[in-house]
Short mmCIF file of C-alpha atoms and ligand atoms in Angstrom, two decimals:
data_model
loop_
_atom_site.label_atom_id
_atom_site.label_comp_id
_atom_site.label_asym_id
_atom_site.label_seq_id
_atom_site.Cartn_x
_atom_site.Cartn_y
_atom_site.Cartn_z
CA MET A 1 21.72 1.74 12.92
CA ILE A 2 19.28 4.17 11.47
CA SER A 3 18.97 7.33 13.55
CA ARG A 4 16.58 10.11 12.73
CA THR A 5 14.09 12.55 14.07
CA LYS A 6 10.56 12.42 12.79
CA GLU A 7 10.93 15.64 10.78
CA ASP A 8 13.78 14.46 8.63
CA ALA A 9 12.53 10.90 8.17
CA TYR A 10 11.63 9.57 4.74
CA VAL A 11 9.30 6.77 3.73
CA LEU A 12 9.96 4.42 0.83
CA SER A 13 7.04 3.13 -1.20
CA ILE A 14 7.36 0.10 -3.44
CA ASP A 15 4.57 0.30 -6.03
CA GLU A 16 4.55 -2.84 -8.15
CA GLY A 17 2.02 -2.43 -10.98
CA THR A 18 0.90 -4.59 -13.90
CA THR A 19 3.19 -2.97 -16.45
CA SER A 20 5.94 -1.37 -14.37
CA ALA A 21 7.73 -1.60 -11.05
CA ARG A 22 7.82 1.80 -9.41
CA ALA A 23 9.33 3.21 -6.26
CA ALA A 24 8.79 6.55 -4.54
CA ILE A 25 10.13 8.41 -1.52
CA TYR A 26 8.04 10.74 0.63
CA ASN A 27 9.24 13.20 3.24
CA ALA A 28 7.64 13.62 6.67
CA GLN A 29 5.29 16.26 5.24
CA GLY A 30 3.87 13.64 2.87
CA GLU A 31 5.47 15.22 -0.22
CA ARG A 32 6.91 13.01 -2.93
CA VAL A 33 10.63 13.74 -3.35
CA ALA A 34 11.62 10.95 -5.75
CA MET A 35 9.93 8.49 -8.09
CA HIS A 36 11.25 5.98 -10.58
CA ALA A 37 9.54 3.39 -12.79
CA VAL A 38 11.06 0.38 -14.54
CA PRO A 39 8.80 -1.37 -17.06
CA PHE A 40 8.64 -5.15 -17.41
CA ALA A 41 7.00 -7.42 -19.95
CA SER A 42 3.86 -9.55 -19.99
CA ARG A 43 3.56 -12.58 -22.25
CA TYR A 44 0.42 -13.70 -24.06
CA PRO A 45 1.16 -17.35 -24.92
CA ARG A 46 -2.43 -18.10 -26.02
CA PRO A 47 -5.55 -15.99 -26.57
CA GLY A 48 -6.76 -14.78 -23.17
CA TRP A 49 -3.65 -15.97 -21.32
CA VAL A 50 -1.39 -13.46 -19.54
CA GLU A 51 1.87 -14.39 -17.82
CA GLN A 52 4.78 -12.57 -16.20
CA ASP A 53 8.22 -13.58 -14.98
CA ALA A 54 8.42 -13.11 -11.19
CA PRO A 55 12.25 -12.84 -11.10
CA ALA A 56 12.03 -10.12 -13.79
CA ILE A 57 9.50 -8.24 -11.65
CA TRP A 58 11.90 -8.54 -8.71
CA ARG A 59 14.84 -7.20 -10.73
CA ALA A 60 12.79 -4.29 -12.12
CA GLN A 61 11.58 -3.50 -8.62
CA MET A 62 15.10 -3.48 -7.20
CA SER A 63 16.30 -1.10 -9.96
CA ALA A 64 13.44 1.26 -9.16
CA VAL A 65 14.17 1.10 -5.42
CA ALA A 66 17.90 1.65 -5.95
CA ALA A 67 17.18 4.75 -8.06
CA VAL A 68 15.02 6.46 -5.44
CA VAL A 69 17.06 5.38 -2.42
CA ALA A 70 20.09 7.01 -4.06
CA VAL A 71 18.25 10.35 -3.92
CA VAL A 72 17.99 10.50 -0.11
CA GLY A 73 20.29 7.76 1.19
CA ASP A 74 18.96 4.70 3.02
CA ARG A 75 20.05 5.89 6.49
CA ARG A 76 17.24 8.45 6.49
CA ILE A 77 14.47 6.08 5.42
CA ALA A 78 12.36 5.11 8.42
CA ALA A 79 9.86 2.76 6.80
CA CYS A 80 9.00 0.90 3.62
CA GLY A 81 5.48 0.19 2.37
CA ILE A 82 4.53 -2.16 -0.45
CA THR A 83 1.60 -2.05 -2.84
CA ASN A 84 1.05 -4.41 -5.72
CA GLN A 85 -1.04 -5.62 -8.64
CA ARG A 86 -3.55 -7.88 -6.93
CA GLU A 87 -4.62 -11.50 -7.57
CA THR A 88 -1.55 -12.39 -9.69
CA VAL A 89 -0.22 -15.79 -8.62
CA VAL A 90 3.41 -16.88 -8.10
CA LEU A 91 4.34 -20.39 -6.92
CA TRP A 92 7.96 -20.95 -6.00
CA ASP A 93 10.29 -23.52 -4.48
CA ARG A 94 10.84 -22.71 -0.81
CA ARG A 95 14.43 -23.98 -0.93
CA THR A 96 15.76 -22.52 -4.19
CA GLY A 97 13.47 -19.49 -4.47
CA GLU A 98 12.83 -20.40 -8.12
CA PRO A 99 9.25 -20.06 -9.46
CA ILE A 100 7.89 -23.40 -10.65
CA ALA A 101 6.05 -21.73 -13.56
CA PRO A 102 5.44 -18.26 -14.99
CA ALA A 103 3.25 -16.04 -12.80
CA ILE A 104 -0.41 -16.07 -13.85
CA VAL A 105 -1.52 -12.44 -14.11
CA TRP A 106 -4.89 -11.21 -12.81
CA GLN A 107 -6.08 -10.55 -16.38
CA CYS A 108 -5.49 -14.17 -17.44
CA ARG A 109 -8.68 -16.01 -18.46
CA ARG A 110 -7.28 -19.56 -18.58
CA THR A 111 -9.47 -20.67 -15.67
CA ALA A 112 -12.70 -19.16 -17.02
CA GLU A 113 -14.21 -22.58 -17.69
CA MET A 114 -13.17 -23.95 -14.29
CA CYS A 115 -14.89 -20.95 -12.71
CA ALA A 116 -18.03 -21.25 -14.84
CA LYS A 117 -18.35 -24.86 -13.66
CA LEU A 118 -17.87 -23.85 -10.04
CA ALA A 119 -20.44 -21.07 -10.43
CA ARG A 120 -23.03 -23.70 -11.47
CA SER A 121 -22.20 -26.05 -8.59
CA ARG A 122 -23.55 -26.28 -5.06
CA ASP A 123 -20.29 -24.82 -3.74
CA ALA A 124 -20.91 -21.47 -5.46
CA GLU A 125 -23.04 -20.17 -2.60
CA ILE A 126 -20.38 -21.10 0.00
CA VAL A 127 -17.62 -19.41 -2.00
CA GLU A 128 -19.50 -16.18 -2.66
CA SER A 129 -20.93 -15.81 0.82
CA LYS A 130 -17.63 -16.49 2.60
CA THR A 131 -15.43 -14.35 0.38
CA GLY A 132 -17.74 -11.48 -0.66
CA LEU A 133 -16.50 -12.04 -4.22
CA VAL A 134 -18.21 -13.02 -7.45
CA ILE A 135 -16.82 -16.30 -8.83
CA ASP A 136 -14.50 -15.34 -11.67
CA ALA A 137 -11.13 -16.30 -13.16
CA TYR A 138 -9.86 -12.90 -12.04
CA PHE A 139 -9.23 -14.03 -8.43
CA SER A 140 -6.24 -16.13 -7.32
CA ALA A 141 -7.73 -19.45 -6.19
CA SER A 142 -8.53 -20.95 -9.59
CA LYS A 143 -5.10 -19.85 -10.87
CA ILE A 144 -3.33 -21.65 -8.00
CA ARG A 145 -5.40 -24.73 -8.67
CA TRP A 146 -4.54 -24.62 -12.36
CA LEU A 147 -0.80 -24.58 -11.56
CA LEU A 148 -1.15 -27.43 -9.06
CA GLU A 149 -2.95 -29.48 -11.71
CA ASN A 150 -0.66 -28.65 -14.61
CA VAL A 151 2.88 -28.48 -13.24
CA PRO A 152 4.26 -32.01 -12.69
CA ASP A 153 4.53 -33.01 -9.00
CA ALA A 154 3.31 -29.60 -7.89
CA ARG A 155 0.42 -30.78 -5.75
CA ALA A 156 2.41 -33.34 -3.79
CA ARG A 157 5.27 -30.92 -3.25
CA ALA A 158 2.90 -28.13 -2.19
CA GLY A 159 1.27 -30.47 0.33
CA ALA A 160 4.72 -31.26 1.76
CA GLY A 161 5.40 -27.55 2.23
CA GLU A 162 8.06 -27.42 -0.50
CA ILE A 163 6.18 -24.96 -2.71
CA LEU A 164 5.00 -21.55 -1.57
CA PHE A 165 2.18 -19.43 -2.94
CA GLY A 166 2.20 -15.68 -2.99
CA ASN A 167 0.64 -12.73 -4.72
CA ILE A 168 3.27 -10.21 -5.77
CA ASP A 169 3.35 -8.54 -2.31
CA THR A 170 4.27 -11.88 -0.74
CA TRP A 171 6.88 -12.62 -3.39
CA LEU A 172 8.55 -9.22 -2.88
CA VAL A 173 8.56 -9.43 0.94
CA TRP A 174 9.98 -12.95 0.78
CA LYS A 175 12.77 -11.74 -1.52
CA LEU A 176 13.35 -8.53 0.46
CA THR A 177 13.75 -10.47 3.72
CA GLY A 178 16.07 -13.10 2.25
CA GLY A 179 13.32 -15.76 2.43
CA ARG A 180 12.58 -15.21 6.12
CA GLU A 181 9.03 -13.85 5.84
CA HIS A 182 6.23 -15.55 3.94
CA VAL A 183 3.35 -13.14 4.60
CA THR A 184 0.50 -11.21 3.02
CA ASP A 185 -2.04 -8.71 4.31
CA PRO A 186 -5.85 -8.87 4.49
CA THR A 187 -6.38 -6.58 1.47
CA ASN A 188 -4.48 -8.96 -0.78
CA ALA A 189 -5.74 -12.11 0.94
CA SER A 190 -9.33 -10.97 0.45
CA ARG A 191 -8.75 -11.19 -3.33
CA THR A 192 -7.50 -14.78 -3.36
CA MET A 193 -10.98 -16.30 -2.86
CA LEU A 194 -9.47 -18.38 -0.03
CA MET A 195 -10.00 -15.98 2.87
CA ASP A 196 -13.15 -15.67 4.92
CA LEU A 197 -13.89 -11.97 4.53
CA GLU A 198 -15.18 -11.64 8.08
CA THR A 199 -12.65 -13.66 10.10
CA GLY A 200 -9.68 -12.57 8.00
CA ALA A 201 -8.32 -16.14 8.07
CA TRP A 202 -7.78 -18.81 5.41
CA ASP A 203 -10.88 -20.96 5.30
CA ASP A 204 -10.92 -24.78 5.28
CA ASP A 205 -14.08 -25.05 3.15
CA LEU A 206 -12.58 -22.79 0.49
CA LEU A 207 -9.28 -24.69 0.56
CA ARG A 208 -11.23 -27.93 0.09
CA ILE A 209 -13.33 -26.55 -2.77
CA PHE A 210 -10.23 -25.36 -4.65
CA ASP A 211 -8.14 -28.34 -3.47
CA ILE A 212 -5.30 -26.15 -2.24
CA PRO A 213 -2.98 -27.28 0.61
CA ARG A 214 -2.79 -24.88 3.55
CA ALA A 215 0.98 -25.48 3.84
CA MET A 216 1.66 -23.30 0.80
CA LEU A 217 -0.22 -20.21 2.02
CA PRO A 218 1.44 -17.17 3.59
CA ARG A 219 0.69 -15.88 7.09
CA ILE A 220 -1.81 -13.00 7.07
CA VAL A 221 -0.38 -10.00 8.93
CA PRO A 222 -1.86 -6.50 9.47
CA SER A 223 -1.66 -4.00 6.59
CA SER A 224 0.14 -1.52 8.86
CA GLY A 225 2.78 -2.95 11.19
CA ARG A 226 6.43 -4.08 11.21
CA ILE A 227 7.01 -7.28 9.20
CA GLY A 228 10.80 -7.43 9.03
CA VAL A 229 13.71 -5.43 7.68
CA ILE A 230 15.18 -5.25 4.18
CA ASP A 231 18.03 -7.70 3.70
CA PRO A 232 21.65 -6.40 3.61
CA ASP A 233 21.99 -7.45 -0.06
CA CYS A 234 19.13 -5.23 -1.26
CA PRO A 235 18.89 -1.50 -1.86
CA GLY A 236 17.33 0.04 1.23
CA ALA A 237 19.14 -2.47 3.48
CA GLY A 238 18.01 -2.29 7.09
CA VAL A 239 14.83 -0.30 6.39
CA PRO A 240 11.80 -1.77 8.22
CA ILE A 241 9.06 -3.17 5.97
CA SER A 242 5.95 -1.94 7.74
CA GLY A 243 2.99 -1.78 5.37
CA ILE A 244 1.31 -3.82 2.64
CA ALA A 245 -1.86 -3.21 0.66
CA GLY A 246 -3.18 -4.23 -2.74
CA ASP A 247 -3.09 -1.40 -5.27
CA GLN A 248 -6.75 -0.31 -5.13
CA GLN A 249 -6.92 -0.41 -1.34
CA ALA A 250 -3.63 1.52 -1.20
CA ALA A 251 -5.16 4.13 -3.52
CA LEU A 252 -8.18 4.36 -1.19
CA ALA A 253 -5.76 5.15 1.67
CA GLY A 254 -3.73 7.50 -0.56
CA GLN A 255 -6.95 9.42 -1.24
CA ALA A 256 -7.35 9.71 2.55
CA CYS A 257 -10.59 7.69 2.41
CA PHE A 258 -10.38 6.21 5.91
CA ARG A 259 -14.07 6.51 6.88
CA ALA A 260 -17.27 4.83 5.76
CA GLY A 261 -18.85 6.59 2.78
CA LEU A 262 -15.66 8.10 1.33
CA SER A 263 -15.14 7.00 -2.27
CA LYS A 264 -12.45 7.08 -4.90
CA ASN A 265 -12.42 6.13 -8.56
CA THR A 266 -9.22 5.34 -10.43
CA TYR A 267 -9.34 5.98 -14.19
CA GLY A 268 -6.65 3.79 -15.72
CA THR A 269 -6.94 1.12 -18.39
CA GLY A 270 -10.08 0.13 -16.49
CA CYS A 271 -11.82 1.94 -13.66
CA PHE A 272 -11.78 0.82 -10.05
CA ALA A 273 -14.29 2.46 -7.74
CA LEU A 274 -14.04 1.77 -4.02
CA THR A 275 -16.17 3.08 -1.19
CA HIS A 276 -14.96 2.67 2.36
CA ALA A 277 -17.51 0.65 4.32
CA GLY A 278 -16.14 1.12 7.85
CA GLY A 279 -15.93 -1.77 10.31
CA ARG A 280 -18.96 -3.79 9.15
CA ARG A 281 -18.81 -6.34 6.38
CA PRO A 282 -20.80 -5.08 3.39
CA HIS A 283 -23.27 -7.37 1.59
CA SER A 284 -24.01 -6.49 -1.99
CA SER A 285 -27.25 -7.24 -3.70
CA HIS A 286 -25.98 -5.53 -6.86
CA ARG A 287 -23.07 -7.84 -7.64
CA LEU A 288 -20.38 -5.56 -6.28
CA ILE A 289 -17.46 -7.05 -4.43
CA GLY A 290 -16.93 -6.88 -0.68
CA THR A 291 -13.27 -6.55 0.15
CA ARG A 292 -10.94 -5.60 2.97
CA ALA A 293 -9.76 -2.01 3.21
CA ALA A 294 -6.34 -1.40 4.75
CA SER A 295 -6.77 -0.89 8.48
CA ILE A 296 -4.53 0.88 10.90
CA GLY A 297 -4.77 -1.18 14.06
CA SER A 298 -6.39 -4.52 14.62
CA ASP A 299 -10.05 -3.79 13.80
CA PRO A 300 -10.98 -5.01 10.33
CA GLN A 301 -12.06 -2.40 7.82
CA TYR A 302 -14.06 -3.08 4.67
CA ALA A 303 -14.74 -1.55 1.29
CA VAL A 304 -17.16 -2.12 -1.55
CA GLU A 305 -15.52 -2.35 -4.94
CA GLY A 306 -16.71 -2.27 -8.51
CA SER A 307 -14.68 -2.32 -11.67
CA VAL A 308 -15.15 -1.27 -15.26
CA PHE A 309 -12.98 -3.32 -17.64
CA ILE A 310 -12.57 -0.76 -20.43
CA ALA A 311 -12.13 2.87 -19.39
CA GLY A 312 -8.91 4.61 -20.55
CA ALA A 313 -8.54 1.65 -22.91
CA VAL A 314 -11.41 3.04 -25.02
CA VAL A 315 -9.21 6.09 -25.64
CA GLN A 316 -6.39 3.80 -26.78
CA TRP A 317 -8.90 2.14 -29.12
CA LEU A 318 -9.84 5.53 -30.61
CA ARG A 319 -6.16 6.17 -31.19
CA ASP A 320 -4.80 2.78 -32.25
CA GLU A 321 -7.67 0.97 -33.97
CA LEU A 322 -9.83 3.81 -35.29
CA GLY A 323 -7.10 6.41 -35.77
CA LEU A 324 -9.53 9.17 -34.71
CA ILE A 325 -6.99 10.86 -32.41
CA ARG A 326 -3.22 11.11 -32.41
CA ASN A 327 -2.81 10.94 -28.65
CA ALA A 328 -5.00 10.55 -25.58
CA HIS A 329 -4.75 14.24 -24.77
CA ASP A 330 -6.42 15.19 -28.12
CA SER A 331 -9.61 13.45 -27.02
CA GLU A 332 -10.41 16.30 -24.63
CA MET A 333 -10.26 19.04 -27.28
CA LEU A 334 -12.22 17.02 -29.84
CA ALA A 335 -14.96 16.17 -27.32
CA GLU A 336 -15.29 19.82 -26.43
CA SER A 337 -15.51 20.88 -30.09
CA VAL A 338 -19.13 19.64 -30.22
CA PRO A 339 -21.98 20.51 -27.82
CA ASP A 340 -23.08 16.87 -27.41
CA THR A 341 -22.73 13.45 -29.05
CA ASN A 342 -25.67 14.08 -31.40
CA GLY A 343 -27.36 10.92 -30.10
CA VAL A 344 -24.31 8.64 -30.42
CA HIS A 345 -23.44 6.14 -27.67
CA VAL A 346 -20.33 4.01 -27.41
CA VAL A 347 -20.61 1.00 -25.08
CA PRO A 348 -17.06 -0.37 -24.90
CA ALA A 349 -17.96 -3.91 -23.82
CA PHE A 350 -14.88 -5.23 -25.66
CA VAL A 351 -14.26 -7.95 -23.08
CA GLY A 352 -17.77 -8.13 -21.70
CA LEU A 353 -19.26 -5.91 -19.03
CA GLY A 354 -17.99 -5.81 -15.43
CA ALA A 355 -19.92 -4.82 -12.31
CA PRO A 356 -22.81 -4.54 -11.86
CA HIS A 357 -23.62 -6.44 -15.09
CA TRP A 358 -21.02 -9.28 -15.03
CA ASP A 359 -21.86 -10.24 -18.59
CA SER A 360 -18.69 -11.71 -20.02
CA ALA A 361 -20.28 -12.42 -23.40
CA ALA A 362 -21.52 -8.85 -23.97
CA ARG A 363 -19.79 -7.07 -26.86
CA GLY A 364 -19.30 -3.42 -27.75
CA VAL A 365 -21.83 -1.26 -29.52
CA VAL A 366 -21.77 2.14 -31.25
CA SER A 367 -25.38 3.29 -31.55
CA GLY A 368 -27.31 6.30 -32.80
CA LEU A 369 -25.27 6.87 -35.97
CA THR A 370 -26.67 9.25 -38.60
CA ARG A 371 -25.24 10.87 -41.72
CA ALA A 372 -24.39 13.86 -39.52
CA THR A 373 -22.21 11.83 -37.11
CA GLY A 374 -18.64 13.08 -37.10
CA LYS A 375 -15.53 11.84 -35.41
CA ALA A 376 -15.84 14.38 -32.59
CA HIS A 377 -19.22 12.86 -31.68
CA ILE A 378 -17.72 9.38 -31.48
CA VAL A 379 -14.75 10.58 -29.44
CA ARG A 380 -17.06 12.45 -27.10
CA ALA A 381 -19.35 9.41 -26.74
CA ALA A 382 -16.33 7.21 -25.96
CA LEU A 383 -15.19 9.54 -23.17
CA GLU A 384 -18.74 9.81 -21.87
CA SER A 385 -18.92 5.99 -21.73
CA ILE A 386 -16.18 5.99 -19.08
CA ALA A 387 -18.27 8.30 -16.91
CA PHE A 388 -21.55 6.46 -17.56
CA GLN A 389 -20.00 3.11 -16.61
CA SER A 390 -18.63 4.70 -13.42
CA ARG A 391 -22.07 6.09 -12.65
CA ASP A 392 -23.51 2.55 -12.95
CA LEU A 393 -21.02 1.48 -10.26
CA ILE A 394 -21.72 4.39 -7.95
CA ASP A 395 -25.49 3.86 -8.35
CA ALA A 396 -25.05 0.22 -7.35
CA MET A 397 -22.94 1.24 -4.35
CA GLU A 398 -25.56 3.69 -3.16
CA ALA A 399 -28.37 1.19 -3.69
CA ASP A 400 -26.42 -1.41 -1.66
CA SER A 401 -25.62 0.84 1.28
CA GLY A 402 -28.76 2.96 1.23
CA GLN A 403 -26.47 5.95 1.73
CA SER A 404 -25.61 8.61 -0.76
CA ILE A 405 -22.01 9.29 -1.69
CA HIS A 406 -21.25 13.00 -1.45
CA GLU A 407 -18.16 13.40 -3.54
CA LEU A 408 -15.91 11.25 -5.66
CA ARG A 409 -12.12 11.51 -5.34
CA VAL A 410 -10.40 10.69 -8.61
CA ASP A 411 -6.97 9.59 -9.81
CA GLY A 412 -5.33 7.52 -12.57
CA GLY A 413 -4.05 8.41 -16.04
CA ALA A 414 -7.38 9.46 -17.56
CA ALA A 415 -8.34 11.65 -14.57
CA VAL A 416 -6.25 14.44 -16.14
CA ASN A 417 -8.97 14.80 -18.79
CA ASN A 418 -10.99 17.86 -17.69
CA PHE A 419 -13.87 17.16 -20.07
CA LEU A 420 -14.22 13.65 -18.67
CA MET A 421 -14.09 14.85 -15.06
CA GLN A 422 -16.68 17.59 -15.68
CA PHE A 423 -18.96 15.13 -17.46
CA GLN A 424 -18.47 12.69 -14.57
CA ALA A 425 -19.64 15.36 -12.11
CA ASP A 426 -22.59 16.24 -14.37
CA ILE A 427 -23.74 12.67 -14.85
CA LEU A 428 -23.34 11.75 -11.18
CA GLY A 429 -24.81 14.97 -9.88
CA LYS A 430 -21.93 14.95 -7.40
CA VAL A 431 -18.75 16.86 -6.87
CA VAL A 432 -15.67 15.24 -8.39
CA VAL A 433 -12.41 16.12 -6.66
CA ARG A 434 -8.95 15.69 -8.14
CA PRO A 435 -6.09 15.83 -5.62
CA ALA A 436 -2.74 17.47 -6.18
CA ASP A 437 -0.87 14.17 -5.89
CA VAL A 438 -2.53 11.64 -8.20
CA GLU A 439 0.06 8.90 -7.44
CA THR A 440 -2.32 7.73 -4.72
CA THR A 441 -1.32 4.06 -4.81
CA ALA A 442 2.29 4.69 -3.85
CA LEU A 443 1.20 7.32 -1.36
CA GLY A 444 -1.25 4.98 0.39
CA ALA A 445 1.43 2.31 0.91
CA ALA A 446 3.74 4.98 2.32
CA TYR A 447 1.03 6.08 4.77
CA LEU A 448 0.51 2.54 6.08
CA ALA A 449 4.23 2.04 6.68
CA GLY A 450 4.95 5.55 7.96
CA ILE A 451 2.14 5.38 10.51
CA ALA A 452 3.39 1.98 11.74
CA GLU A 453 6.88 3.40 12.32
CA GLY A 454 5.71 6.63 13.98
CA VAL A 455 6.71 8.94 11.13
CA TRP A 456 3.06 10.01 11.20
CA SER A 457 0.78 9.86 14.22
CA GLY A 458 -2.19 8.32 12.44
CA THR A 459 -4.83 8.76 9.78
CA GLU A 460 -5.73 12.24 10.98
CA GLU A 461 -2.25 13.52 10.35
CA VAL A 462 -1.98 12.02 6.86
CA GLN A 463 -5.47 13.27 5.97
CA SER A 464 -4.15 16.78 6.52
CA PHE A 465 -1.67 16.23 3.64
CA TRP A 466 -4.44 15.63 1.11
CA ARG A 467 -4.72 18.68 -1.18
CA VAL A 468 -7.35 19.44 -3.79
CA GLU A 469 -6.03 20.41 -7.19
CA ARG A 470 -9.46 20.93 -8.80
CA ARG A 471 -13.12 20.46 -7.93
CA PHE A 472 -15.66 19.75 -10.67
CA GLU A 473 -19.21 20.80 -9.70
CA PRO A 474 -22.24 19.26 -11.44
CA ASN A 475 -23.58 21.70 -13.96
CA ILE A 476 -26.64 20.17 -15.65
CA SER A 477 -30.26 19.87 -14.53
CA ALA A 478 -31.47 16.72 -12.80
CA HIS A 479 -34.01 16.27 -15.59
CA ARG A 480 -31.33 16.33 -18.30
CA ARG A 481 -29.12 13.98 -16.27
CA GLU A 482 -31.85 11.39 -15.87
CA GLU A 483 -32.72 11.57 -19.55
CA MET A 484 -29.07 11.00 -20.51
CA VAL A 485 -28.81 8.04 -18.11
CA ARG A 486 -32.00 6.55 -19.58
CA GLN A 487 -30.49 6.76 -23.10
CA TRP A 488 -27.26 5.18 -21.85
CA LYS A 489 -29.14 2.25 -20.33
CA ARG A 490 -30.84 1.64 -23.68
CA ALA A 491 -27.44 1.52 -25.36
CA VAL A 492 -26.09 -0.90 -22.70
CA ALA A 493 -29.12 -3.13 -23.23
CA ARG A 494 -28.08 -3.42 -26.90
CA ALA A 495 -24.63 -4.63 -25.86
CA ARG A 496 -25.85 -7.35 -23.53
CA SER A 497 -25.30 -10.95 -24.60
CA ASP A 498 -28.92 -11.99 -24.07
CA LEU A 499 -29.89 -9.67 -26.94
CA GLN A 500 -27.20 -10.74 -29.38
P1 LIG B 1 -2.80 1.79 -15.84
O1 LIG B 1 -2.32 2.02 -14.45
O2 LIG B 1 -4.06 0.99 -15.94
O3 LIG B 1 -1.74 1.34 -16.80
P2 LIG B 1 -2.82 4.70 -16.09
O4 LIG B 1 -3.37 5.18 -14.78
O5 LIG B 1 -1.38 4.90 -16.37
O6 LIG B 1 -3.29 3.22 -16.38
O7 LIG B 1 -3.68 5.44 -17.24
C1 LIG B 1 -3.49 5.13 -18.59
C2 LIG B 1 -4.83 5.19 -19.32
O8 LIG B 1 -5.31 6.53 -19.28
C3 LIG B 1 -4.70 4.80 -20.77
O9 LIG B 1 -5.72 3.86 -21.08
C4 LIG B 1 -4.92 6.10 -21.56
O10 LIG B 1 -5.65 5.89 -22.75
C5 LIG B 1 -5.70 6.94 -20.58
N1 LIG B 1 -5.38 8.38 -20.73
C6 LIG B 1 -4.20 8.99 -20.55
N2 LIG B 1 -4.29 10.31 -20.78
C7 LIG B 1 -5.59 10.55 -21.08
C8 LIG B 1 -6.34 11.74 -21.43
N3 LIG B 1 -5.77 12.94 -21.48
N4 LIG B 1 -7.66 11.57 -21.68
C9 LIG B 1 -8.25 10.37 -21.62
N5 LIG B 1 -7.60 9.24 -21.30
C10 LIG B 1 -6.30 9.32 -21.04
#
């Protein structure tokens, strides 16, 4: 049996992302003592389609877990938390554990037409008001339906309870518990488009609209609480699995945003901004998404979420397609080599515009070019576009809630860029705060599990672990800020599909 005192307990975090399976171990002081990542592949069988192999994800995840468990030994691990890429759909055979088809990844657009049709139908209002989501191929329901319609016998077998559905959290817990637990948590369930955001239960109207049998759905359990223990055959055998949250909600917890009004923005390939909304369901009139935040205890907690599709990816574009920089890090120095963009704007609507525009047919624009435009101006404008798009989200969040957001906590790969973070503070007119530990997703999952198992007493204790690495204070006049935002909006208008 596992014996330990609170002080020498460790918490294991399983952090399953879109491109790699990662695992981390934290000590009782909330410090990361081990981390390991194992990449896995995505497949793109047709334009816009994205698939993954669920057994390959499982194997990569187990290698990552084995590597970190070896650092401290599993007898000292008191809890395991799981966080995952959201919305991705796996259907598998309950008896054999074999997936019936490749997993459909959240980025996959194969159900775009199905969703466009639904959005024009009378059911659209029911779906959006019950789920808090905007109808889009991104969420799980249309992907499940596609598999049921396209894999032979799938619908009949799902109805008979022979086929199980799970997002990646569910798949991993099912594997980790030797097939005993088929569960998910409200943060993941709220992204399926099958859960009533308020009741936290699967909804019969939504199941009817998407024609999905209830028998295949997992049980919804709290985000923080004991689910089962890791099977003897797996690394970490015997460790209680005691927390689950989707990646962005885990990051919100990892940034110690446990109260209404606290916000974080993750600067990865895209940007994900979430503001904690407390215990009342948010209603957006600016096309943001209402979602569940991870709650400690039984009271539901909510968040408002907005995403930008192309954020750090615009830096990859500068590097790989335009060849303007050699690596992402160079973008900072180049941007700082000029005092401004000399009137240039980059609107990276490469795959349309996300919230609050939701214009999937918009396309990118570089505007304001003159004979004096140099590559530093374009690089600077591209970095600024990440901050401008994030400001559009934060503006929409403030307009929805009627409350102003005081500071923005940041993380993700592009948050290391000091120019970008300073410009973000300038253009928001708010303080931007970068914490010492930017692996907030893994950390948040550890918090949920560690609190459930008594390693930590609650959110107050884990909040005390949160350390600022750097604060960026706004440093331009309000007049200049508003003028820059006005110019940005003109550039965005040029990218919109109704003008093309
Ligand atoms: P994801 O989790 O979406 O894969 P990460 O959080 O790992 O993303 O961040 C990677 C992204 O951050 C890439 O798109 C990359 O271009 C961008 N990035 C990394 N370093 C920098 C930097 N110094 N400046 C700007 N962008 C950066």
